[in-house]
Amino acid sequence: RASSSRAARVLVWLLLPELAIGLAARPKLTSAREGGSLAPPPREASPPPCSARDVVVRVFDIGTPGLCKTLSLITQKDVLWFPKMTVSLGGRTWSYDGEVERTVPQIVENAAGGPPLLTLNLGPAELSDGEIDALLDEMGSTDYTPAEYDFFYRNCNHFCTDLADRLPPRRGG
């Protein structure tokens, strides 16, 4: 009995952060980490296979030499690239540039000068399209409004991480 009680406590401890993710948006950042940016990941040879209900996160580099130089001057850190993330599911793709918006992957590819550097398949979503639409409406009216947008501390990368966390893959059982 003691071991099953301990196992239950460990299971709750492991799952609690994951369960709490869907309860609230991540707090808006107010400061940056120390150091410059890491080098961009190498462009993948081919993206992983994806089904229609898979949550897919794409990471692009939209940093031109001029943008990276300007950001380096503003932040007084070496900026080697500027990531742009999108989240896709079922033929729909979203990002956040001051408002939660549907986008087309080809538009982001054109802005980035090529396909994503990295494509992450997080597995099939638990939520229906209607639930996803309601979630996007809620996110767009609370934590991701035009007033909340900040180039450094609340941008498309924060939104896509938050959205991807709220569209968890199905679990067995």
mmCIF file of C-alpha atoms in Angstrom:
data_model
loop_
_atom_site.group_PDB
_atom_site.id
_atom_site.type_symbol
_atom_site.label_atom_id
_atom_site.label_comp_id
_atom_site.label_asym_id
_atom_site.label_seq_id
_atom_site.Cartn_x
_atom_site.Cartn_y
_atom_site.Cartn_z
ATOM 1 C CA ARG A 1 0.000 0.000 0.000
ATOM 2 C CA ALA A 2 2.753 2.447 0.868
ATOM 3 C CA SER A 3 4.390 1.898 -2.502
ATOM 4 C CA SER A 4 1.107 2.443 -4.406
ATOM 5 C CA SER A 5 0.444 5.602 -2.382
ATOM 6 C CA ARG A 6 3.966 6.820 -3.121
ATOM 7 C CA ALA A 7 3.521 5.948 -6.801
ATOM 8 C CA ALA A 8 0.282 7.956 -6.893
ATOM 9 C CA ARG A 9 2.003 10.964 -5.284
ATOM 10 C CA VAL A 10 4.891 10.732 -7.777
ATOM 11 C CA LEU A 11 2.428 10.476 -10.676
ATOM 12 C CA VAL A 12 0.519 13.567 -9.468
ATOM 13 C CA TRP A 13 3.809 15.433 -8.979
ATOM 14 C CA LEU A 14 4.926 14.545 -12.511
ATOM 15 C CA LEU A 15 1.612 15.397 -14.165
ATOM 16 C CA LEU A 16 0.678 18.482 -12.145
ATOM 17 C CA PRO A 17 2.791 20.950 -14.137
ATOM 18 C CA GLU A 18 1.449 19.505 -17.376
ATOM 19 C CA LEU A 19 -2.144 19.676 -16.154
ATOM 20 C CA ALA A 20 -1.674 23.238 -14.900
ATOM 21 C CA ILE A 21 -0.427 24.443 -18.284
ATOM 22 C CA GLY A 22 -3.946 24.535 -19.681
ATOM 23 C CA LEU A 23 -5.200 26.619 -16.764
ATOM 24 C CA ALA A 24 -3.385 29.875 -17.440
ATOM 25 C CA ALA A 25 -1.094 31.559 -19.914
ATOM 26 C CA ARG A 26 2.540 31.885 -19.092
ATOM 27 C CA PRO A 27 3.237 35.206 -17.395
ATOM 28 C CA LYS A 28 4.534 37.957 -19.656
ATOM 29 C CA LEU A 29 8.304 38.182 -19.418
ATOM 30 C CA THR A 30 9.845 41.327 -18.004
ATOM 31 C CA SER A 31 13.538 40.665 -18.501
ATOM 32 C CA ALA A 32 15.831 38.779 -20.841
ATOM 33 C CA ARG A 33 18.233 36.011 -19.984
ATOM 34 C CA GLU A 34 21.953 36.711 -19.850
ATOM 35 C CA GLY A 35 24.145 36.228 -22.912
ATOM 36 C CA GLY A 36 23.620 36.484 -26.625
ATOM 37 C CA SER A 37 21.515 34.283 -28.847
ATOM 38 C CA LEU A 38 22.427 30.736 -29.624
ATOM 39 C CA ALA A 39 23.204 29.844 -33.215
ATOM 40 C CA PRO A 40 20.143 28.871 -35.259
ATOM 41 C CA PRO A 41 19.533 25.154 -35.620
ATOM 42 C CA PRO A 42 20.594 23.678 -38.951
ATOM 43 C CA ARG A 43 17.778 23.388 -41.469
ATOM 44 C CA GLU A 44 16.308 19.884 -41.286
ATOM 45 C CA ALA A 45 16.631 17.723 -44.396
ATOM 46 C CA SER A 46 12.956 16.794 -44.405
ATOM 47 C CA PRO A 47 10.162 17.473 -41.920
ATOM 48 C CA PRO A 48 8.648 14.614 -39.934
ATOM 49 C CA PRO A 49 5.461 13.011 -41.281
ATOM 50 C CA CYS A 50 2.265 14.579 -39.939
ATOM 51 C CA SER A 51 -1.382 13.505 -39.898
ATOM 52 C CA ALA A 52 -4.331 15.880 -40.201
ATOM 53 C CA ARG A 53 -4.900 16.113 -36.398
ATOM 54 C CA ASP A 54 -1.250 16.502 -35.381
ATOM 55 C CA VAL A 55 -0.119 19.664 -33.621
ATOM 56 C CA VAL A 56 2.834 20.908 -35.664
ATOM 57 C CA VAL A 57 5.194 23.667 -34.529
ATOM 58 C CA ARG A 58 7.405 25.233 -37.178
ATOM 59 C CA VAL A 59 10.455 27.359 -36.395
ATOM 60 C CA PHE A 60 11.651 29.796 -39.063
ATOM 61 C CA ASP A 61 14.513 32.286 -39.109
ATOM 62 C CA ILE A 62 13.227 35.698 -40.222
ATOM 63 C CA GLY A 63 16.381 37.501 -39.105
ATOM 64 C CA THR A 64 17.988 39.400 -41.931
ATOM 65 C CA PRO A 65 21.562 40.647 -41.410
ATOM 66 C CA GLY A 66 20.161 44.168 -40.909
ATOM 67 C CA LEU A 67 17.581 43.045 -38.343
ATOM 68 C CA CYS A 68 20.135 40.983 -36.422
ATOM 69 C CA LYS A 69 22.583 43.911 -36.389
ATOM 70 C CA THR A 70 19.859 46.296 -35.173
ATOM 71 C CA LEU A 71 18.709 43.863 -32.480
ATOM 72 C CA SER A 72 22.326 43.380 -31.393
ATOM 73 C CA LEU A 73 22.703 47.148 -30.968
ATOM 74 C CA ILE A 74 19.396 47.500 -29.088
ATOM 75 C CA THR A 75 19.989 44.567 -26.743
ATOM 76 C CA GLN A 76 23.769 44.930 -26.539
ATOM 77 C CA LYS A 77 23.986 41.189 -27.143
ATOM 78 C CA ASP A 78 25.024 39.151 -30.159
ATOM 79 C CA VAL A 79 21.850 38.314 -32.068
ATOM 80 C CA LEU A 80 22.587 35.624 -34.635
ATOM 81 C CA TRP A 81 19.029 34.943 -35.818
ATOM 82 C CA PHE A 82 15.416 35.854 -35.105
ATOM 83 C CA PRO A 83 13.007 32.928 -34.759
ATOM 84 C CA LYS A 84 9.406 33.056 -35.941
ATOM 85 C CA MET A 85 7.128 30.236 -34.829
ATOM 86 C CA THR A 86 3.790 28.987 -36.088
ATOM 87 C CA VAL A 87 1.436 26.269 -34.843
ATOM 88 C CA SER A 88 -0.585 24.210 -37.326
ATOM 89 C CA LEU A 89 -3.350 21.677 -36.958
ATOM 90 C CA GLY A 90 -5.762 20.261 -39.506
ATOM 91 C CA GLY A 91 -4.770 22.561 -42.361
ATOM 92 C CA ARG A 92 -4.969 25.674 -40.169
ATOM 93 C CA THR A 93 -1.934 27.671 -39.016
ATOM 94 C CA TRP A 94 -1.706 30.413 -36.361
ATOM 95 C CA SER A 95 0.752 32.951 -35.070
ATOM 96 C CA TYR A 96 0.669 36.228 -33.142
ATOM 97 C CA ASP A 97 1.945 39.585 -34.328
ATOM 98 C CA GLY A 98 -0.086 41.848 -32.079
ATOM 99 C CA GLU A 99 -3.211 39.768 -32.596
ATOM 100 C CA VAL A 100 -3.904 36.065 -32.766
ATOM 101 C CA GLU A 101 -4.120 35.399 -36.476
ATOM 102 C CA ARG A 102 -4.491 32.632 -38.963
ATOM 103 C CA THR A 103 -1.698 32.584 -41.455
ATOM 104 C CA VAL A 104 -0.493 30.526 -44.390
ATOM 105 C CA PRO A 105 2.802 28.641 -44.008
ATOM 106 C CA GLN A 106 3.950 29.819 -47.459
ATOM 107 C CA ILE A 107 3.699 33.465 -46.363
ATOM 108 C CA VAL A 108 6.018 32.797 -43.427
ATOM 109 C CA GLU A 109 8.323 30.757 -45.676
ATOM 110 C CA ASN A 110 8.540 33.713 -48.079
ATOM 111 C CA ALA A 111 9.354 36.102 -45.212
ATOM 112 C CA ALA A 112 11.975 33.672 -43.914
ATOM 113 C CA GLY A 113 13.492 33.045 -47.320
ATOM 114 C CA GLY A 114 12.811 29.325 -47.200
ATOM 115 C CA PRO A 115 11.210 26.427 -45.367
ATOM 116 C CA PRO A 116 11.321 26.110 -41.579
ATOM 117 C CA LEU A 117 14.582 25.303 -39.895
ATOM 118 C CA LEU A 118 12.781 22.889 -37.615
ATOM 119 C CA THR A 119 9.391 21.155 -37.637
ATOM 120 C CA LEU A 120 8.135 19.536 -34.450
ATOM 121 C CA ASN A 121 5.245 17.071 -34.592
ATOM 122 C CA LEU A 122 3.712 17.038 -31.105
ATOM 123 C CA GLY A 123 1.152 14.365 -31.960
ATOM 124 C CA PRO A 124 -2.634 14.474 -32.345
ATOM 125 C CA ALA A 125 -4.616 17.178 -30.537
ATOM 126 C CA GLU A 126 -7.132 16.346 -27.835
ATOM 127 C CA LEU A 127 -9.355 19.326 -28.589
ATOM 128 C CA SER A 128 -11.983 19.552 -31.326
ATOM 129 C CA ASP A 129 -11.834 22.366 -33.901
ATOM 130 C CA GLY A 130 -14.634 24.166 -32.008
ATOM 131 C CA GLU A 131 -12.708 23.900 -28.724
ATOM 132 C CA ILE A 132 -9.573 25.165 -30.455
ATOM 133 C CA ASP A 133 -11.482 28.150 -31.875
ATOM 134 C CA ALA A 134 -12.813 28.944 -28.377
ATOM 135 C CA LEU A 135 -9.303 28.640 -26.937
ATOM 136 C CA LEU A 136 -7.901 30.984 -29.599
ATOM 137 C CA ASP A 137 -10.691 33.501 -28.927
ATOM 138 C CA GLU A 138 -9.944 33.383 -25.209
ATOM 139 C CA MET A 139 -6.175 33.743 -25.720
ATOM 140 C CA GLY A 140 -6.736 36.633 -28.157
ATOM 141 C CA SER A 141 -8.992 38.491 -25.721
ATOM 142 C CA THR A 142 -6.833 38.063 -22.597
ATOM 143 C CA ASP A 143 -3.113 37.365 -22.778
ATOM 144 C CA TYR A 144 -2.472 37.966 -26.477
ATOM 145 C CA THR A 145 -4.260 41.226 -27.210
ATOM 146 C CA PRO A 146 -2.685 44.026 -29.267
ATOM 147 C CA ALA A 147 -1.914 45.855 -26.007
ATOM 148 C CA GLU A 148 -0.027 42.828 -24.642
ATOM 149 C CA TYR A 149 2.246 42.470 -27.683
ATOM 150 C CA ASP A 150 5.896 43.179 -26.999
ATOM 151 C CA PHE A 151 8.619 42.566 -29.583
ATOM 152 C CA PHE A 152 10.872 40.960 -26.962
ATOM 153 C CA TYR A 153 8.652 39.767 -24.109
ATOM 154 C CA ARG A 154 5.303 38.718 -25.673
ATOM 155 C CA ASN A 155 5.606 37.780 -29.333
ATOM 156 C CA CYS A 156 4.764 34.960 -31.745
ATOM 157 C CA ASN A 157 7.238 32.611 -30.069
ATOM 158 C CA HIS A 158 5.620 33.012 -26.651
ATOM 159 C CA PHE A 159 2.151 32.593 -28.166
ATOM 160 C CA CYS A 160 3.060 29.476 -30.143
ATOM 161 C CA THR A 161 4.728 27.864 -27.130
ATOM 162 C CA ASP A 162 1.648 28.627 -25.029
ATOM 163 C CA LEU A 163 -0.782 27.369 -27.700
ATOM 164 C CA ALA A 164 1.234 24.189 -28.298
ATOM 165 C CA ASP A 165 1.204 23.524 -24.547
ATOM 166 C CA ARG A 166 -2.595 23.792 -24.552
ATOM 167 C CA LEU A 167 -3.073 21.335 -27.432
ATOM 168 C CA PRO A 168 -1.587 18.270 -25.769
ATOM 169 C CA PRO A 169 -1.293 14.958 -27.549
ATOM 170 C CA ARG A 170 -3.779 12.241 -26.616
ATOM 171 C CA ARG A 171 -2.644 9.978 -23.839
ATOM 172 C CA GLY A 172 -3.219 6.252 -23.701
ATOM 173 C CA GLY A 173 -6.146 4.973 -21.677
#
